[in-house]
PDB file of C-alpha atoms in Angstrom:
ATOM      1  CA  UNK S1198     -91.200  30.214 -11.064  1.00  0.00           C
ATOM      2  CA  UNK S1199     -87.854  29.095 -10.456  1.00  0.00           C
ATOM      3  CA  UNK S1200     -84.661  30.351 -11.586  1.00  0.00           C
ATOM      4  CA  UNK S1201     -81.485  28.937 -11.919  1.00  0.00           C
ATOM      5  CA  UNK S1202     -78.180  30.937 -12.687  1.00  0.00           C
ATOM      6  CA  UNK S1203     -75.038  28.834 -13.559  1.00  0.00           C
ATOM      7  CA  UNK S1204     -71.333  30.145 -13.635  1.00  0.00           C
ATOM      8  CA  UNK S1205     -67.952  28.780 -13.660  1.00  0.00           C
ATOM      9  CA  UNK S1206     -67.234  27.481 -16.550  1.00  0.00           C
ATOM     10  CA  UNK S1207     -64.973  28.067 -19.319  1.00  0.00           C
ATOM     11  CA  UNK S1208     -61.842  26.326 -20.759  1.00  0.00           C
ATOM     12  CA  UNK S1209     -59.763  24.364 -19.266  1.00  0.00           C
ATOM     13  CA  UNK S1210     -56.676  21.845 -20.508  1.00  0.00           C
ATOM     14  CA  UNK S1211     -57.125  18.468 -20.237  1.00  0.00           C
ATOM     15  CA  UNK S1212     -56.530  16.964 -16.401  1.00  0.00           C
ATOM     16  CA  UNK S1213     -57.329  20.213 -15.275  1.00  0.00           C
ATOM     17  CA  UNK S1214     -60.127  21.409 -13.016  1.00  0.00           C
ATOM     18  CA  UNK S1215     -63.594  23.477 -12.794  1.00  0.00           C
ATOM     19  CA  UNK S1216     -66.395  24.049 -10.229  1.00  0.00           C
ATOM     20  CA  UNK S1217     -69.625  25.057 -11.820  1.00  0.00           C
ATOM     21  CA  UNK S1218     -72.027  26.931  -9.451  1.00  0.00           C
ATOM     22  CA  UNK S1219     -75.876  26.948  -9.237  1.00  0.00           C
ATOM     23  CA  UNK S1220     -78.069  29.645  -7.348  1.00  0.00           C
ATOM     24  CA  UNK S1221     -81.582  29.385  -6.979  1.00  0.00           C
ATOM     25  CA  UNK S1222     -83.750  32.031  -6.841  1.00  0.00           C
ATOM     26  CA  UNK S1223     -85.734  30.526  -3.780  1.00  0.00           C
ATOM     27  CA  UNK S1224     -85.349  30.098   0.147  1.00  0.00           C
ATOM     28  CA  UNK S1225     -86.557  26.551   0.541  1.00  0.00           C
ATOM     29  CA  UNK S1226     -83.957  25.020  -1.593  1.00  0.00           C
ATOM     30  CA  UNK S1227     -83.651  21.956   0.824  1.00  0.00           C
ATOM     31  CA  UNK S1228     -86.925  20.721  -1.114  1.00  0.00           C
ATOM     32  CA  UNK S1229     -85.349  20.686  -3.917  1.00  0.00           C
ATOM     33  CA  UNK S1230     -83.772  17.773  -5.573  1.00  0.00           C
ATOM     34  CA  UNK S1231     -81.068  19.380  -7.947  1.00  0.00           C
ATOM     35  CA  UNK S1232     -78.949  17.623 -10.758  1.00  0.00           C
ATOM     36  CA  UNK S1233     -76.405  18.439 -13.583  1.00  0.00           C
ATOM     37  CA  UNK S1234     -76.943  17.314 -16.479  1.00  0.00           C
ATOM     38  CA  UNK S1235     -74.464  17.862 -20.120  1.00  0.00           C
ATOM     39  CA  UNK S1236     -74.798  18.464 -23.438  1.00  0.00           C
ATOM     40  CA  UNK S1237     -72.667  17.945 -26.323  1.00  0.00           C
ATOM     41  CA  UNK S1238     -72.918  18.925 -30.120  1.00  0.00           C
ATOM     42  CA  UNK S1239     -75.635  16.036 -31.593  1.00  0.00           C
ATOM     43  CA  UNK S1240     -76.054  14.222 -28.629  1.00  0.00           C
ATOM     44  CA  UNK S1241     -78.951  13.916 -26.104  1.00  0.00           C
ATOM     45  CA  UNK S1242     -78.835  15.778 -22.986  1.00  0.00           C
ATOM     46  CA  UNK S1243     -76.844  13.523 -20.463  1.00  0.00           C
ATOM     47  CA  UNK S1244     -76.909  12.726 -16.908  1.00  0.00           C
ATOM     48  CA  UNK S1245     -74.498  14.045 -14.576  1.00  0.00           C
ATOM     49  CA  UNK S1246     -74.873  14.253 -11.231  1.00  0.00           C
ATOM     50  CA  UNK S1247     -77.700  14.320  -8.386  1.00  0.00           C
ATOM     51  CA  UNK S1248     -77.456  15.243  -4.921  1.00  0.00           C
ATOM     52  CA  UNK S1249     -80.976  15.036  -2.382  1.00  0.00           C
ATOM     53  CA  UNK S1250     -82.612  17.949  -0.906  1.00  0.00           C
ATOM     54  CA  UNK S1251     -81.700  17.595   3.126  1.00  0.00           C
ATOM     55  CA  UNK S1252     -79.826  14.234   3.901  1.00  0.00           C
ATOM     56  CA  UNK S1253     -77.120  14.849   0.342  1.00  0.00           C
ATOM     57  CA  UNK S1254     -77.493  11.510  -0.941  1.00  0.00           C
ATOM     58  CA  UNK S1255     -75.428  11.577  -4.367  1.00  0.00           C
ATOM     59  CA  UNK S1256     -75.658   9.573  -7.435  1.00  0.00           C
ATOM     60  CA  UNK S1257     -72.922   9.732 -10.686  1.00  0.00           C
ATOM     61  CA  UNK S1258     -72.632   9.014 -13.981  1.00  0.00           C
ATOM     62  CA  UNK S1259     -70.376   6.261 -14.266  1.00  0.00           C
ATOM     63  CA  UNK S1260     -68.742   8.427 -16.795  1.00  0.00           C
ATOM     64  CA  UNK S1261     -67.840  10.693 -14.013  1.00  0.00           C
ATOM     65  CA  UNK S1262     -67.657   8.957 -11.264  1.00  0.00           C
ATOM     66  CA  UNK S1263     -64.699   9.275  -8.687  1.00  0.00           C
ATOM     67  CA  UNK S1264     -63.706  12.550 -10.763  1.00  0.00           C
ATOM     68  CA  UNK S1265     -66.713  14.715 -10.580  1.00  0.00           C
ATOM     69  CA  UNK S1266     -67.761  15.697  -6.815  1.00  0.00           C
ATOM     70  CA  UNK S1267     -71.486  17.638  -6.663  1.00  0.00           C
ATOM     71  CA  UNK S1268     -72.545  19.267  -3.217  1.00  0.00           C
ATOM     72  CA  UNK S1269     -75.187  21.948  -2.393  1.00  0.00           C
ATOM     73  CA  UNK S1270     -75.103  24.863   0.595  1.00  0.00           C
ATOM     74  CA  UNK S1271     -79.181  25.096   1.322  1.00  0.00           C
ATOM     75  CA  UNK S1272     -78.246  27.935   3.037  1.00  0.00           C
ATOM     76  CA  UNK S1273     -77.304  30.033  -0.035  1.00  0.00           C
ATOM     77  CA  UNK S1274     -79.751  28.282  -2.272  1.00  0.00           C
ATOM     78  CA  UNK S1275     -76.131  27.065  -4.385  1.00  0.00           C
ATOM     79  CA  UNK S1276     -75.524  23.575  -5.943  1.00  0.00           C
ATOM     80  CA  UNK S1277     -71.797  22.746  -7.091  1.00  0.00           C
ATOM     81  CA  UNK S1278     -70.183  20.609  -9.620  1.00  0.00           C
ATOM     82  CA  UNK S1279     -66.381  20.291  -8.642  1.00  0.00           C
ATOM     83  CA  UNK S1280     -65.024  18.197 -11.767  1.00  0.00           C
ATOM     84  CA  UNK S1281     -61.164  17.108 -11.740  1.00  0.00           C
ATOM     85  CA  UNK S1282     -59.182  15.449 -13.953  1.00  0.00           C
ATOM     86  CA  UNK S1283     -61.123  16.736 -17.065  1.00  0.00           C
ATOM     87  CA  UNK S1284     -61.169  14.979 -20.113  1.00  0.00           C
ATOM     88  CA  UNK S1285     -61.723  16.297 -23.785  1.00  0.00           C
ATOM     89  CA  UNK S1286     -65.053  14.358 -23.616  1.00  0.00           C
ATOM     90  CA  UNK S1287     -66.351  15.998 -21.375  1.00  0.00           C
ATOM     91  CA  UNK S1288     -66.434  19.313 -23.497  1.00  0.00           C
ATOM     92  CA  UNK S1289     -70.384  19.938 -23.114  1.00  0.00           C
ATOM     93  CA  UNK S1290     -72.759  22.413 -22.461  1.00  0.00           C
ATOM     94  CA  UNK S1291     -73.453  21.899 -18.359  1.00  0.00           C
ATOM     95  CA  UNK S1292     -77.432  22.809 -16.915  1.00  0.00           C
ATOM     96  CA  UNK S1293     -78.177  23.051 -13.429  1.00  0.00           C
ATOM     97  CA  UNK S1294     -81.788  20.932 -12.859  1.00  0.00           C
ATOM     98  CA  UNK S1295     -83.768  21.372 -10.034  1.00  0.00           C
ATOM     99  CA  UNK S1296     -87.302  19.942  -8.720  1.00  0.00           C
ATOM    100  CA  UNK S1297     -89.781  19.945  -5.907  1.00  0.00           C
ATOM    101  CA  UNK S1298     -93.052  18.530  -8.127  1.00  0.00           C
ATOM    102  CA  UNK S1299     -91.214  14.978  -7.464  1.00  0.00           C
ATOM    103  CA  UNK S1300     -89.889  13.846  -3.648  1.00  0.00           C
ATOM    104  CA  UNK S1301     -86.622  14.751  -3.155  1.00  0.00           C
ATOM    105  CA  UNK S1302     -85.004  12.454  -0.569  1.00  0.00           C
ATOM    106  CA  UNK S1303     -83.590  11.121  -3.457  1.00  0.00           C
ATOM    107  CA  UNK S1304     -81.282  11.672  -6.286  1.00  0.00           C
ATOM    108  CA  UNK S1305     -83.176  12.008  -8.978  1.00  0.00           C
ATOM    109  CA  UNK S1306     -81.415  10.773 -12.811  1.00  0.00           C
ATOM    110  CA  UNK S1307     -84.248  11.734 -15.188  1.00  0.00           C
ATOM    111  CA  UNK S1308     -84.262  14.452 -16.925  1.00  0.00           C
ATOM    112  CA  UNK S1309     -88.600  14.546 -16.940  1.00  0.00           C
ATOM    113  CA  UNK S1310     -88.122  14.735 -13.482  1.00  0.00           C
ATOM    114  CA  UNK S1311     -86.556  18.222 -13.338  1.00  0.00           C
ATOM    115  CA  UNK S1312     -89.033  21.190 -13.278  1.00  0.00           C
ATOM    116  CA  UNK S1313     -86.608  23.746 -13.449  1.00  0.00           C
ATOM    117  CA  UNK S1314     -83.419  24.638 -15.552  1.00  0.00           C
ATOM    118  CA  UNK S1315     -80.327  26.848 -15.771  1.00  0.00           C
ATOM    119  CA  UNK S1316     -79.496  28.884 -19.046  1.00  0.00           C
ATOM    120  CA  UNK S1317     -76.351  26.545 -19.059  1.00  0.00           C
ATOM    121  CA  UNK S1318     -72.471  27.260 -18.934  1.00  0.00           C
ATOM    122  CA  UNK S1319     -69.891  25.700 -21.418  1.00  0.00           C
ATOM    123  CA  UNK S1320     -67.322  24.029 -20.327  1.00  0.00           C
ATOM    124  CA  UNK S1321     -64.329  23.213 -23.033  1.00  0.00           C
ATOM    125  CA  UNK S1322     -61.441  20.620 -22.526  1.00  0.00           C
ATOM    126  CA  UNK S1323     -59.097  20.672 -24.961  1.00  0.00           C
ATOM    127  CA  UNK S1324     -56.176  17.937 -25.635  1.00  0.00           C
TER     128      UNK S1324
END
């Protein structure tokens, strides 16, 4: 069993920033694809972000794209989610993903794909 432990988020104006962090409770995270994923109030849990387990091959919402930035340190087991330039739409509950039963040389956009989940962090733009 895998475990995933999000912080970093919280409330932030509108245009403002926040890096959500992701540490996995395992020392061959490099096999891991990981992902962030959001959920708001009625809505389906949506794709975020991907990044691959060695070569960091990314892959963006279009929603997100060119604001939100998601990178991983293998060595400390950590995924990131920098996000800039926040929008009041974006207000969401934020889960870090993560899988090895699928390959992960690839970003991976799915959320069936994921085998394991953070408890989530909220994140809150306001206007």
């Amino acid at each position: 069993q895998v475990q995933l432990v999000e912080s970093g988020g919280g409330l932030v104006q509108a245009g403002g920033s926040l890096r959500l962090s992701c540490v996995a409770s395992v020392r061959t995270f490099d096999r891991y694809v990981m992902g962030w994923f959001r959920q708001a109030p009625g809505k389906e849990r949506e794709f975020v972000a991907s990044i691959s387990g060695c070569s960091f091959t990314t892959d963006y919402a279009s929603s997100v794209k060119g604001r939100f930035t998601i990178s991983r340190d293998n060595a400390k087991s950590t995924g990131y989610l920098q996000m800039n330039s926040l929008k009041p739409e974006d207000t969401a509950v934020y889960y870090c993903a993560a899988a090895n039963s699928v390959g992960a040389y690839r970003p991976r956009r799915d959320v069936s794909e994921y085998d394991y989940w953070g408890q989530g962090t909220q994140v809150t733009v306001s206007s």
